[in-house]
């Protein structure tokens, strides 16, 4: 059962909701739902913890790296949990757990080296006998609001840097995946994080989330989710700080000189892992027309060889989507595209929440499978004659989170990387390539701010200038 963590204690909510696994619909647990009074109490307790509970930087390092080791030791438990909660296959679950551990470890390292700068005060005309420097200080209460598609590692990317910076954290996870957040909090507490610095609240975003946004005691919000909700958050919190990782329509470009043998498996993985429910999943695939006759059949064959189904089956690569509603929506968009002239090369079929890996060709850029985020294992091929055409097509979106580019030409790689308006451009990798140490975030409607512990910890602290006259 998922409980609430308020003022350092695990408590029941005002009600409970049953949790069902994402493949069979089998009940596997319950989620406690917080009342408005409990939310208010929880934020107040978090604010008091900032003022009364202090962890020195080395203690933060020890606790965060210790939690990483604890999480690795509980791999089997997390694999079973992520299968039920998120529909993850074993491979996706193991990757999620290992990345979570690495993110916490990276966060712990940052706790030891969070420093300011020495200011050249005497560089100003007439200034003498002045010393200036900056220090980083905690913001206070950080609110972390996280999605279902990476319920462990995305949460670690917010909680780890927040704790590394000396803050308290209020966690609001997705109602689809509450137990991952419970187990992460338990690991952190077992590793030595004072429980008062962690608050965990479950409940619907429409009510609980809005109450958190309206609470002025929260100094900073770290959110991963839709652009629509991101706009609501930004409007609600005003001048308080935010880090928003929002919607995306990720593009990958395959040039005529690309190594096809390298590109195909990377694109298959990036387009279909986690059932395509990754913000950087390849959705629009731009392929040079000169290599399309060779490239496209190999891509289709690889997709057909990628089994979808029961995440408990070790042969399964693509598990179920998070709900049947999401799977039905994806199927309807594919059917709509086909009715408008798109050609279905493979997939397009749904079995309950399982959606087969799908590739479309002859799409138009006004089709929803191309111009809206589908968040499903669906990939649309767009052929091009000139790299400038592909860049213009990739940039022709309100979103700009990540892009991939396959080419053997260094000049093409560098010029294209500078021309693509995305938060990250990956050369000879697909759009979803990611290392947890790197800065991660978008531009345009994909949000602002950066994940990656070294970058997030600076955003979750304030820079304070100190000057001394002597």
Coordinates of C-alpha atoms in Angstrom, one line a residue:
X1 CA 0.0 0.0 0.0
X2 CA 1.2 3.5 -0.8
X3 CA 0.9 5.8 2.2
X4 CA 1.6 9.5 2.7
X5 CA 4.8 10.8 4.2
X6 CA 4.1 13.9 6.2
X7 CA 6.2 15.5 8.9
X8 CA 8.6 12.5 8.9
X9 CA 5.8 9.9 9.5
X10 CA 4.0 7.5 7.2
X11 CA 0.2 8.2 7.5
X12 CA -3.1 7.2 5.9
X13 CA -5.0 9.5 3.6
X14 CA -8.6 10.5 3.7
X15 CA -9.4 7.7 1.2
X16 CA -7.8 5.0 -0.9
X17 CA -7.8 4.0 -4.5
X18 CA -7.1 0.5 -5.9
X19 CA -4.1 0.1 -8.2
X20 CA -4.2 -2.4 -11.1
X21 CA -1.4 -3.7 -13.2
X22 CA -1.0 -2.3 -16.7
X23 CA -1.3 -5.6 -18.6
X24 CA -4.0 -7.7 -17.1
X25 CA -5.8 -5.2 -14.9
X26 CA -5.0 -7.3 -11.8
X27 CA -5.2 -5.5 -8.4
X28 CA -1.8 -5.2 -6.8
X29 CA -2.1 -2.5 -4.2
X30 CA -3.8 0.7 -3.0
X31 CA -3.0 4.3 -3.0
X32 CA -3.7 6.7 -0.1
X33 CA -5.3 10.0 -1.2
X34 CA -4.4 13.1 0.7
X35 CA -7.0 15.5 2.0
X36 CA -6.7 19.3 1.5
X37 CA -5.9 19.6 5.2
X38 CA -3.1 17.0 5.0
X39 CA -1.6 18.9 2.0
X40 CA -1.6 22.1 4.0
X41 CA -0.1 20.3 7.0
X42 CA 2.5 18.7 4.8
X43 CA 3.8 21.9 3.3
X44 CA 3.9 23.6 6.7
X45 CA 6.0 20.7 8.0
X46 CA 8.3 20.9 5.0
X47 CA 8.9 24.6 5.6
X48 CA 9.7 24.0 9.3
X49 CA 12.1 21.2 8.3
X50 CA 14.1 23.7 6.1
X51 CA 14.5 25.9 9.1
X52 CA 15.3 23.3 11.7
X53 CA 16.8 20.2 10.0
X54 CA 20.3 20.8 8.5
X55 CA 22.4 18.2 6.7
X56 CA 26.0 19.2 6.0
X57 CA 27.1 18.7 2.4
X58 CA 29.1 15.6 3.2
X59 CA 26.1 14.1 5.0
X60 CA 24.0 14.8 1.9
X61 CA 26.7 13.0 -0.2
X62 CA 26.7 10.0 2.1
X63 CA 22.9 9.7 2.1
X64 CA 22.4 10.1 -1.6
X65 CA 25.1 7.7 -2.6
X66 CA 24.0 5.3 0.1
X67 CA 20.4 5.4 -1.3
X68 CA 21.9 4.6 -4.7
X69 CA 23.4 1.4 -3.3
X70 CA 20.2 0.5 -1.5
X71 CA 18.1 0.9 -4.6
X72 CA 20.5 -1.4 -6.6
X73 CA 20.2 -4.0 -3.8
X74 CA 16.4 -4.0 -4.2
X75 CA 16.5 -4.5 -8.0
X76 CA 14.2 -7.6 -7.9
X77 CA 11.6 -5.7 -5.9
X78 CA 11.7 -2.7 -8.3
X79 CA 11.5 -4.9 -11.4
X80 CA 8.2 -6.5 -10.1
X81 CA 6.9 -3.1 -9.1
X82 CA 7.7 -1.3 -12.3
X83 CA 6.1 -4.2 -14.3
X84 CA 2.8 -3.7 -12.4
X85 CA 2.9 0.1 -12.1
X86 CA 4.2 1.2 -15.5
X87 CA 4.0 -2.0 -17.7
X88 CA 7.8 -2.0 -18.0
X89 CA 9.6 -5.0 -19.4
X90 CA 12.4 -6.5 -17.4
X91 CA 15.0 -4.6 -19.6
X92 CA 13.2 -1.3 -19.2
X93 CA 12.8 -1.9 -15.4
X94 CA 16.5 -2.7 -14.9
X95 CA 17.5 0.3 -16.9
X96 CA 15.2 2.6 -14.9
X97 CA 16.6 1.3 -11.6
X98 CA 20.2 1.6 -12.7
X99 CA 19.7 5.1 -14.0
X100 CA 18.0 6.1 -10.8
X101 CA 20.9 4.9 -8.8
X102 CA 23.3 6.7 -11.0
X103 CA 21.3 9.9 -10.8
X104 CA 21.3 9.8 -7.0
X105 CA 25.1 9.1 -7.0
X106 CA 25.7 12.1 -9.3
X107 CA 23.5 14.2 -7.0
X108 CA 25.5 13.2 -4.0
X109 CA 28.8 14.2 -5.7
X110 CA 27.3 17.6 -6.5
X111 CA 26.5 18.2 -2.8
X112 CA 30.2 18.2 -2.1
X113 CA 31.2 20.7 -4.8
X114 CA 28.4 23.3 -4.9
X115 CA 30.4 26.5 -4.9
X116 CA 30.1 30.1 -5.8
X117 CA 32.5 32.5 -7.6
X118 CA 35.1 35.0 -6.6
X119 CA 34.0 38.5 -7.9
X120 CA 36.7 40.8 -9.4
X121 CA 35.5 43.8 -7.3
X122 CA 38.6 45.9 -7.9
X123 CA 38.1 45.7 -11.7
X124 CA 35.8 48.7 -11.3
X125 CA 37.2 52.2 -11.5
X126 CA 38.1 53.6 -8.1
X127 CA 37.3 50.4 -6.2
X128 CA 39.9 49.3 -3.7
X129 CA 40.0 47.2 -0.6
X130 CA 36.8 45.3 -1.5
X131 CA 36.4 41.6 -1.7
X132 CA 33.3 39.9 -3.2
X133 CA 32.2 36.3 -3.6
X134 CA 29.0 34.3 -4.1
X135 CA 27.7 31.3 -2.2
X136 CA 24.9 28.9 -3.1
X137 CA 22.1 28.7 -0.5
X138 CA 18.9 26.5 -0.5
X139 CA 15.8 27.8 -2.0
X140 CA 13.6 26.2 0.7
X141 CA 10.8 23.9 -0.2
X142 CA 11.0 22.3 -3.6
X143 CA 7.9 20.7 -5.1
X144 CA 8.5 17.8 -7.5
X145 CA 5.7 16.8 -9.8
X146 CA 6.5 13.7 -11.9
X147 CA 4.9 11.6 -14.7
X148 CA 4.2 7.9 -15.1
X149 CA 6.7 7.1 -17.9
X150 CA 9.8 7.3 -15.8
X151 CA 8.5 7.0 -12.2
X152 CA 11.8 6.3 -10.5
X153 CA 14.6 8.1 -12.5
X154 CA 12.7 11.3 -13.3
X155 CA 11.8 11.6 -9.6
X156 CA 15.4 11.0 -8.7
X157 CA 16.4 13.8 -11.1
X158 CA 14.3 16.2 -9.0
X159 CA 14.7 14.9 -5.5
X160 CA 18.4 14.2 -5.7
X161 CA 19.5 17.7 -6.7
X162 CA 17.0 19.3 -4.3
X163 CA 18.4 17.4 -1.4
X164 CA 22.0 18.0 -2.6
X165 CA 21.3 21.7 -2.5
X166 CA 20.0 21.5 1.1
X167 CA 16.3 21.8 0.4
X168 CA 13.2 20.0 1.6
X169 CA 11.1 18.3 -1.0
X170 CA 7.4 17.8 -1.5
X171 CA 6.7 15.0 -4.0
X172 CA 3.6 14.7 -6.0
X173 CA 3.9 11.6 -8.3
X174 CA 1.6 10.4 -11.0
X175 CA -1.5 8.6 -9.7
X176 CA -0.6 5.8 -12.2
X177 CA 2.7 5.1 -10.4
X178 CA 2.6 6.1 -6.7
X179 CA 4.5 3.1 -5.3
X180 CA 7.8 3.9 -7.0
X181 CA 7.9 7.2 -5.2
X182 CA 7.1 5.4 -1.9
X183 CA 10.0 3.0 -2.4
X184 CA 12.4 5.8 -3.4
X185 CA 11.5 7.7 -0.2
X186 CA 12.1 4.6 1.9
X187 CA 15.5 4.1 0.3
X188 CA 16.5 7.7 1.0
X189 CA 15.4 7.5 4.6
X190 CA 17.1 4.1 5.1
X191 CA 20.3 5.8 3.8
X192 CA 20.1 8.6 6.3
X193 CA 18.0 11.4 4.8
X194 CA 16.0 12.9 7.7
X195 CA 12.4 11.9 6.9
X196 CA 11.3 15.5 7.7
X197 CA 13.0 16.7 4.6
X198 CA 10.8 14.4 2.4
X199 CA 7.1 14.8 1.9
X200 CA 5.1 12.4 -0.3
X201 CA 1.5 13.2 -1.3
X202 CA -0.8 11.2 -3.6
X203 CA -3.9 12.5 -5.3
X204 CA -5.4 14.0 -8.4
X205 CA -3.5 16.8 -10.0
X206 CA -6.7 18.8 -10.6
X207 CA -7.2 19.4 -6.9
X208 CA -4.0 18.4 -5.0
X209 CA -1.7 19.8 -7.6
X210 CA -3.5 23.1 -7.8
X211 CA -3.4 23.4 -4.0
X212 CA 0.4 22.9 -4.1
X213 CA 0.7 25.6 -6.8
X214 CA -1.3 28.1 -4.8
X215 CA 0.8 27.6 -1.6
X216 CA 3.3 30.5 -1.3
X217 CA 5.5 28.5 1.1
X218 CA 6.8 26.5 -1.9
X219 CA 9.8 28.3 -3.4
X220 CA 10.4 26.2 -6.6
X221 CA 8.6 23.7 -8.8
X222 CA 10.2 21.0 -10.9
X223 CA 7.7 19.5 -13.3
X224 CA 7.7 16.9 -16.1
X225 CA 4.5 16.6 -18.1
X226 CA 2.4 18.1 -20.7
X227 CA 2.8 21.6 -22.1
X228 CA -0.8 22.5 -21.2
X229 CA -0.2 21.7 -17.5
X230 CA 3.2 23.4 -17.7
X231 CA 1.6 26.6 -18.8
X232 CA -0.9 26.4 -15.9
X233 CA 2.0 25.9 -13.5
X234 CA 3.9 28.9 -14.8
X235 CA 0.9 31.2 -14.7
X236 CA 0.0 30.0 -11.1
X237 CA 3.4 30.3 -9.5
X238 CA 4.3 33.8 -10.8
X239 CA 7.8 34.9 -9.9
X240 CA 8.7 31.7 -8.1
X241 CA 11.2 29.4 -9.8
X242 CA 10.3 26.6 -12.2
X243 CA 12.0 23.9 -14.1
X244 CA 9.6 22.6 -16.8
X245 CA 10.2 19.6 -19.0
X246 CA 7.2 19.6 -21.2
X247 CA 5.8 18.1 -24.4
X248 CA 7.8 17.0 -27.4
X249 CA 7.6 15.8 -31.0
X250 CA 11.1 14.4 -31.3
X251 CA 12.7 14.2 -34.7
X252 CA 15.6 12.1 -36.1
X253 CA 17.3 12.7 -39.4
X254 CA 19.0 10.0 -41.4
X255 CA 21.3 11.3 -44.1
X256 CA 22.4 9.6 -47.3
X257 CA 25.8 8.7 -45.9
X258 CA 24.5 7.3 -42.6
X259 CA 25.6 4.0 -41.3
X260 CA 22.3 2.2 -41.7
X261 CA 23.4 -0.8 -39.7
X262 CA 24.0 1.5 -36.7
X263 CA 21.0 3.7 -37.2
X264 CA 18.3 1.1 -37.5
X265 CA 18.6 -0.6 -34.1
X266 CA 19.1 2.8 -32.4
X267 CA 15.9 4.2 -34.0
X268 CA 13.9 1.1 -33.2
X269 CA 15.0 1.4 -29.5
X270 CA 14.3 5.1 -29.4
X271 CA 10.9 4.9 -31.1
X272 CA 9.4 1.9 -29.3
X273 CA 11.0 1.3 -25.9
X274 CA 8.6 1.9 -23.0
X275 CA 5.9 1.5 -25.6
X276 CA 6.9 4.8 -27.2
X277 CA 6.0 6.7 -24.0
X278 CA 9.1 8.7 -23.7
X279 CA 9.2 12.4 -24.4
X280 CA 12.2 12.0 -26.7
X281 CA 10.9 8.9 -28.5
X282 CA 11.4 9.2 -32.3
X283 CA 8.0 10.3 -33.7
X284 CA 9.1 12.0 -37.0
X285 CA 11.9 10.2 -38.9
X286 CA 13.3 12.2 -41.8
X287 CA 15.0 9.9 -44.3
X288 CA 17.1 10.9 -47.3
X289 CA 15.2 9.8 -50.4
X290 CA 18.4 8.3 -51.9
X291 CA 18.7 5.6 -49.2
X292 CA 15.0 5.1 -48.5
X293 CA 14.7 2.0 -50.8
X294 CA 17.3 0.2 -48.6
X295 CA 16.7 1.9 -45.2
X296 CA 12.9 1.6 -44.9
X297 CA 12.6 -2.2 -45.5
X298 CA 15.3 -2.8 -43.0
X299 CA 13.6 -0.6 -40.4
X300 CA 10.2 -2.3 -41.0
X301 CA 11.8 -5.7 -40.7
X302 CA 13.4 -4.7 -37.4
X303 CA 10.1 -3.4 -36.1
X304 CA 8.3 -6.6 -37.0
X305 CA 11.0 -8.6 -35.1
X306 CA 10.4 -6.5 -32.0
X307 CA 7.8 -8.4 -29.9
X308 CA 5.1 -6.6 -28.0
X309 CA 3.0 -8.1 -25.2
X310 CA 3.2 -9.3 -21.6
X311 CA 6.0 -7.4 -19.8
X312 CA 6.5 -10.5 -17.5
X313 CA 7.6 -12.5 -20.6
X314 CA 11.4 -12.2 -20.9
X315 CA 11.0 -12.2 -24.8
X316 CA 8.8 -9.0 -24.7
X317 CA 10.5 -5.8 -25.8
X318 CA 7.4 -3.6 -25.9
X319 CA 5.1 -3.8 -23.0
X320 CA 1.6 -2.3 -22.6
X321 CA 0.8 1.4 -22.6
X322 CA -0.2 3.0 -19.4
X323 CA -3.9 2.6 -19.9
X324 CA -6.4 1.3 -22.5
X325 CA -7.6 4.9 -23.1
X326 CA -4.1 5.9 -24.2
X327 CA -3.8 2.9 -26.5
X328 CA -7.2 3.6 -28.0
X329 CA -6.2 7.2 -28.7
X330 CA -3.0 6.1 -30.4
X331 CA -4.9 3.6 -32.6
X332 CA -7.5 6.2 -33.5
X333 CA -4.8 8.6 -34.6
X334 CA -3.2 5.9 -36.8
X335 CA -6.5 5.0 -38.3
X336 CA -7.2 8.7 -39.0
X337 CA -3.8 9.1 -40.8
X338 CA -4.4 6.0 -42.9
X339 CA -7.9 7.3 -43.9
X340 CA -6.2 10.6 -44.9
X341 CA -3.7 8.8 -47.2
X342 CA -0.8 7.6 -45.0
X343 CA 0.5 4.1 -45.8
X344 CA 0.8 1.6 -42.9
X345 CA 4.0 -0.3 -43.3
X346 CA 3.7 -2.4 -40.1
X347 CA 1.7 -2.5 -36.9
X348 CA -1.4 -0.4 -36.3
X349 CA -3.1 -3.1 -34.2
X350 CA -4.1 -3.0 -30.6
X351 CA -4.6 -5.8 -28.1
X352 CA -6.0 -4.2 -24.9
X353 CA -3.3 -1.9 -23.7
X354 CA -0.7 -3.4 -26.0
X355 CA -0.1 -1.4 -29.2
X356 CA 2.1 -3.1 -31.9
X357 CA 5.2 -1.1 -33.1
X358 CA 3.8 1.0 -35.9
X359 CA 5.5 2.6 -38.9
X360 CA 3.7 5.0 -41.3
X361 CA 4.9 6.4 -44.6
X362 CA 3.5 9.0 -47.0
X363 CA 2.3 11.1 -44.1
X364 CA 1.4 14.8 -44.3
X365 CA 2.6 17.3 -41.8
X366 CA -0.9 18.3 -40.8
X367 CA -1.8 14.8 -39.7
X368 CA -2.0 14.3 -35.9
X369 CA 0.6 11.5 -36.0
X370 CA 3.1 14.1 -37.2
X371 CA 2.0 17.5 -35.7
X372 CA 0.9 16.4 -32.2
X373 CA 2.7 14.3 -29.6
X374 CA 1.4 10.8 -29.9
X375 CA 3.3 9.3 -26.9
X376 CA 2.9 5.7 -28.3
X377 CA 5.0 3.3 -30.4
X378 CA 4.3 5.0 -33.6
X379 CA 6.9 6.3 -36.0
X380 CA 6.2 8.4 -39.2
X381 CA 8.7 8.4 -42.1
X382 CA 9.2 11.7 -44.0
X383 CA 11.5 11.6 -47.0
X384 CA 13.6 14.5 -48.0
X385 CA 15.9 15.5 -50.9
X386 CA 18.1 18.1 -49.1
X387 CA 19.3 18.4 -45.6
X388 CA 18.0 21.9 -45.3
X389 CA 14.5 20.5 -46.1
X390 CA 14.9 18.1 -43.2
X391 CA 16.1 20.7 -40.8
X392 CA 13.2 23.0 -41.7
X393 CA 10.7 20.1 -41.3
X394 CA 12.1 19.2 -37.9
X395 CA 12.1 22.9 -36.7
X396 CA 8.5 23.3 -38.0
X397 CA 7.1 22.5 -34.6
X398 CA 6.2 24.4 -31.4
X399 CA 8.3 21.9 -29.5
X400 CA 12.1 21.6 -29.2
X401 CA 13.3 19.0 -26.8
X402 CA 15.6 16.6 -28.6
X403 CA 16.7 15.6 -32.1
X404 CA 18.9 12.9 -33.6
X405 CA 21.1 13.0 -36.7
X406 CA 22.9 10.2 -38.5
X407 CA 25.7 11.2 -40.9
X408 CA 29.3 10.4 -41.7
X409 CA 30.1 14.0 -42.6
X410 CA 31.5 16.2 -39.9
X411 CA 30.6 19.4 -41.6
X412 CA 27.0 18.2 -42.1
X413 CA 26.9 17.2 -38.4
X414 CA 28.1 20.4 -37.0
X415 CA 26.1 22.7 -39.3
X416 CA 22.9 20.8 -38.8
X417 CA 23.4 20.6 -35.0
X418 CA 23.6 24.4 -35.0
X419 CA 20.6 24.8 -37.2
X420 CA 18.3 22.5 -35.3
X421 CA 16.3 24.4 -32.7
X422 CA 16.2 21.8 -29.9
X423 CA 17.5 21.6 -26.4
X424 CA 19.7 18.7 -27.4
X425 CA 21.0 17.4 -30.7
X426 CA 22.6 13.9 -30.8
X427 CA 25.0 13.0 -33.7
X428 CA 24.9 9.4 -34.8
X429 CA 22.3 8.7 -32.1
X430 CA 18.6 8.9 -32.1
X431 CA 16.6 11.6 -30.4
X432 CA 16.2 9.7 -27.1
X433 CA 20.0 9.3 -26.5
X434 CA 20.6 10.4 -22.9
X435 CA 23.3 10.1 -20.2
X436 CA 22.0 11.2 -16.8
X437 CA 25.0 13.5 -16.2
X438 CA 24.2 15.7 -19.2
X439 CA 22.0 18.8 -19.2
X440 CA 18.5 17.8 -20.3
X441 CA 15.7 20.1 -21.3
X442 CA 14.0 21.9 -24.1
X443 CA 13.2 25.1 -25.8
X444 CA 10.0 26.6 -27.2
X445 CA 6.9 24.8 -25.9
X446 CA 9.1 22.0 -24.5
X447 CA 9.8 24.1 -21.5
X448 CA 12.9 25.6 -19.8
X449 CA 15.5 24.7 -17.2
X450 CA 17.7 21.7 -17.2
X451 CA 17.8 18.3 -15.6
X452 CA 21.1 16.6 -14.9
X453 CA 22.3 16.9 -11.2
X454 CA 25.1 19.4 -11.8
X455 CA 22.7 21.7 -13.6
X456 CA 19.5 21.2 -11.6
X457 CA 21.3 21.7 -8.3
X458 CA 22.2 25.2 -9.3
X459 CA 18.7 26.0 -10.3
X460 CA 17.4 24.6 -7.0
X461 CA 19.7 26.9 -5.0
X462 CA 20.0 30.7 -4.9
X463 CA 23.2 32.6 -5.6
X464 CA 24.0 35.1 -2.8
X465 CA 26.5 37.8 -3.2
X466 CA 28.7 38.7 -0.2
X467 CA 31.1 41.7 -0.2
X468 CA 33.6 42.8 2.3
X469 CA 35.3 46.2 2.7
X470 CA 38.6 46.1 4.5

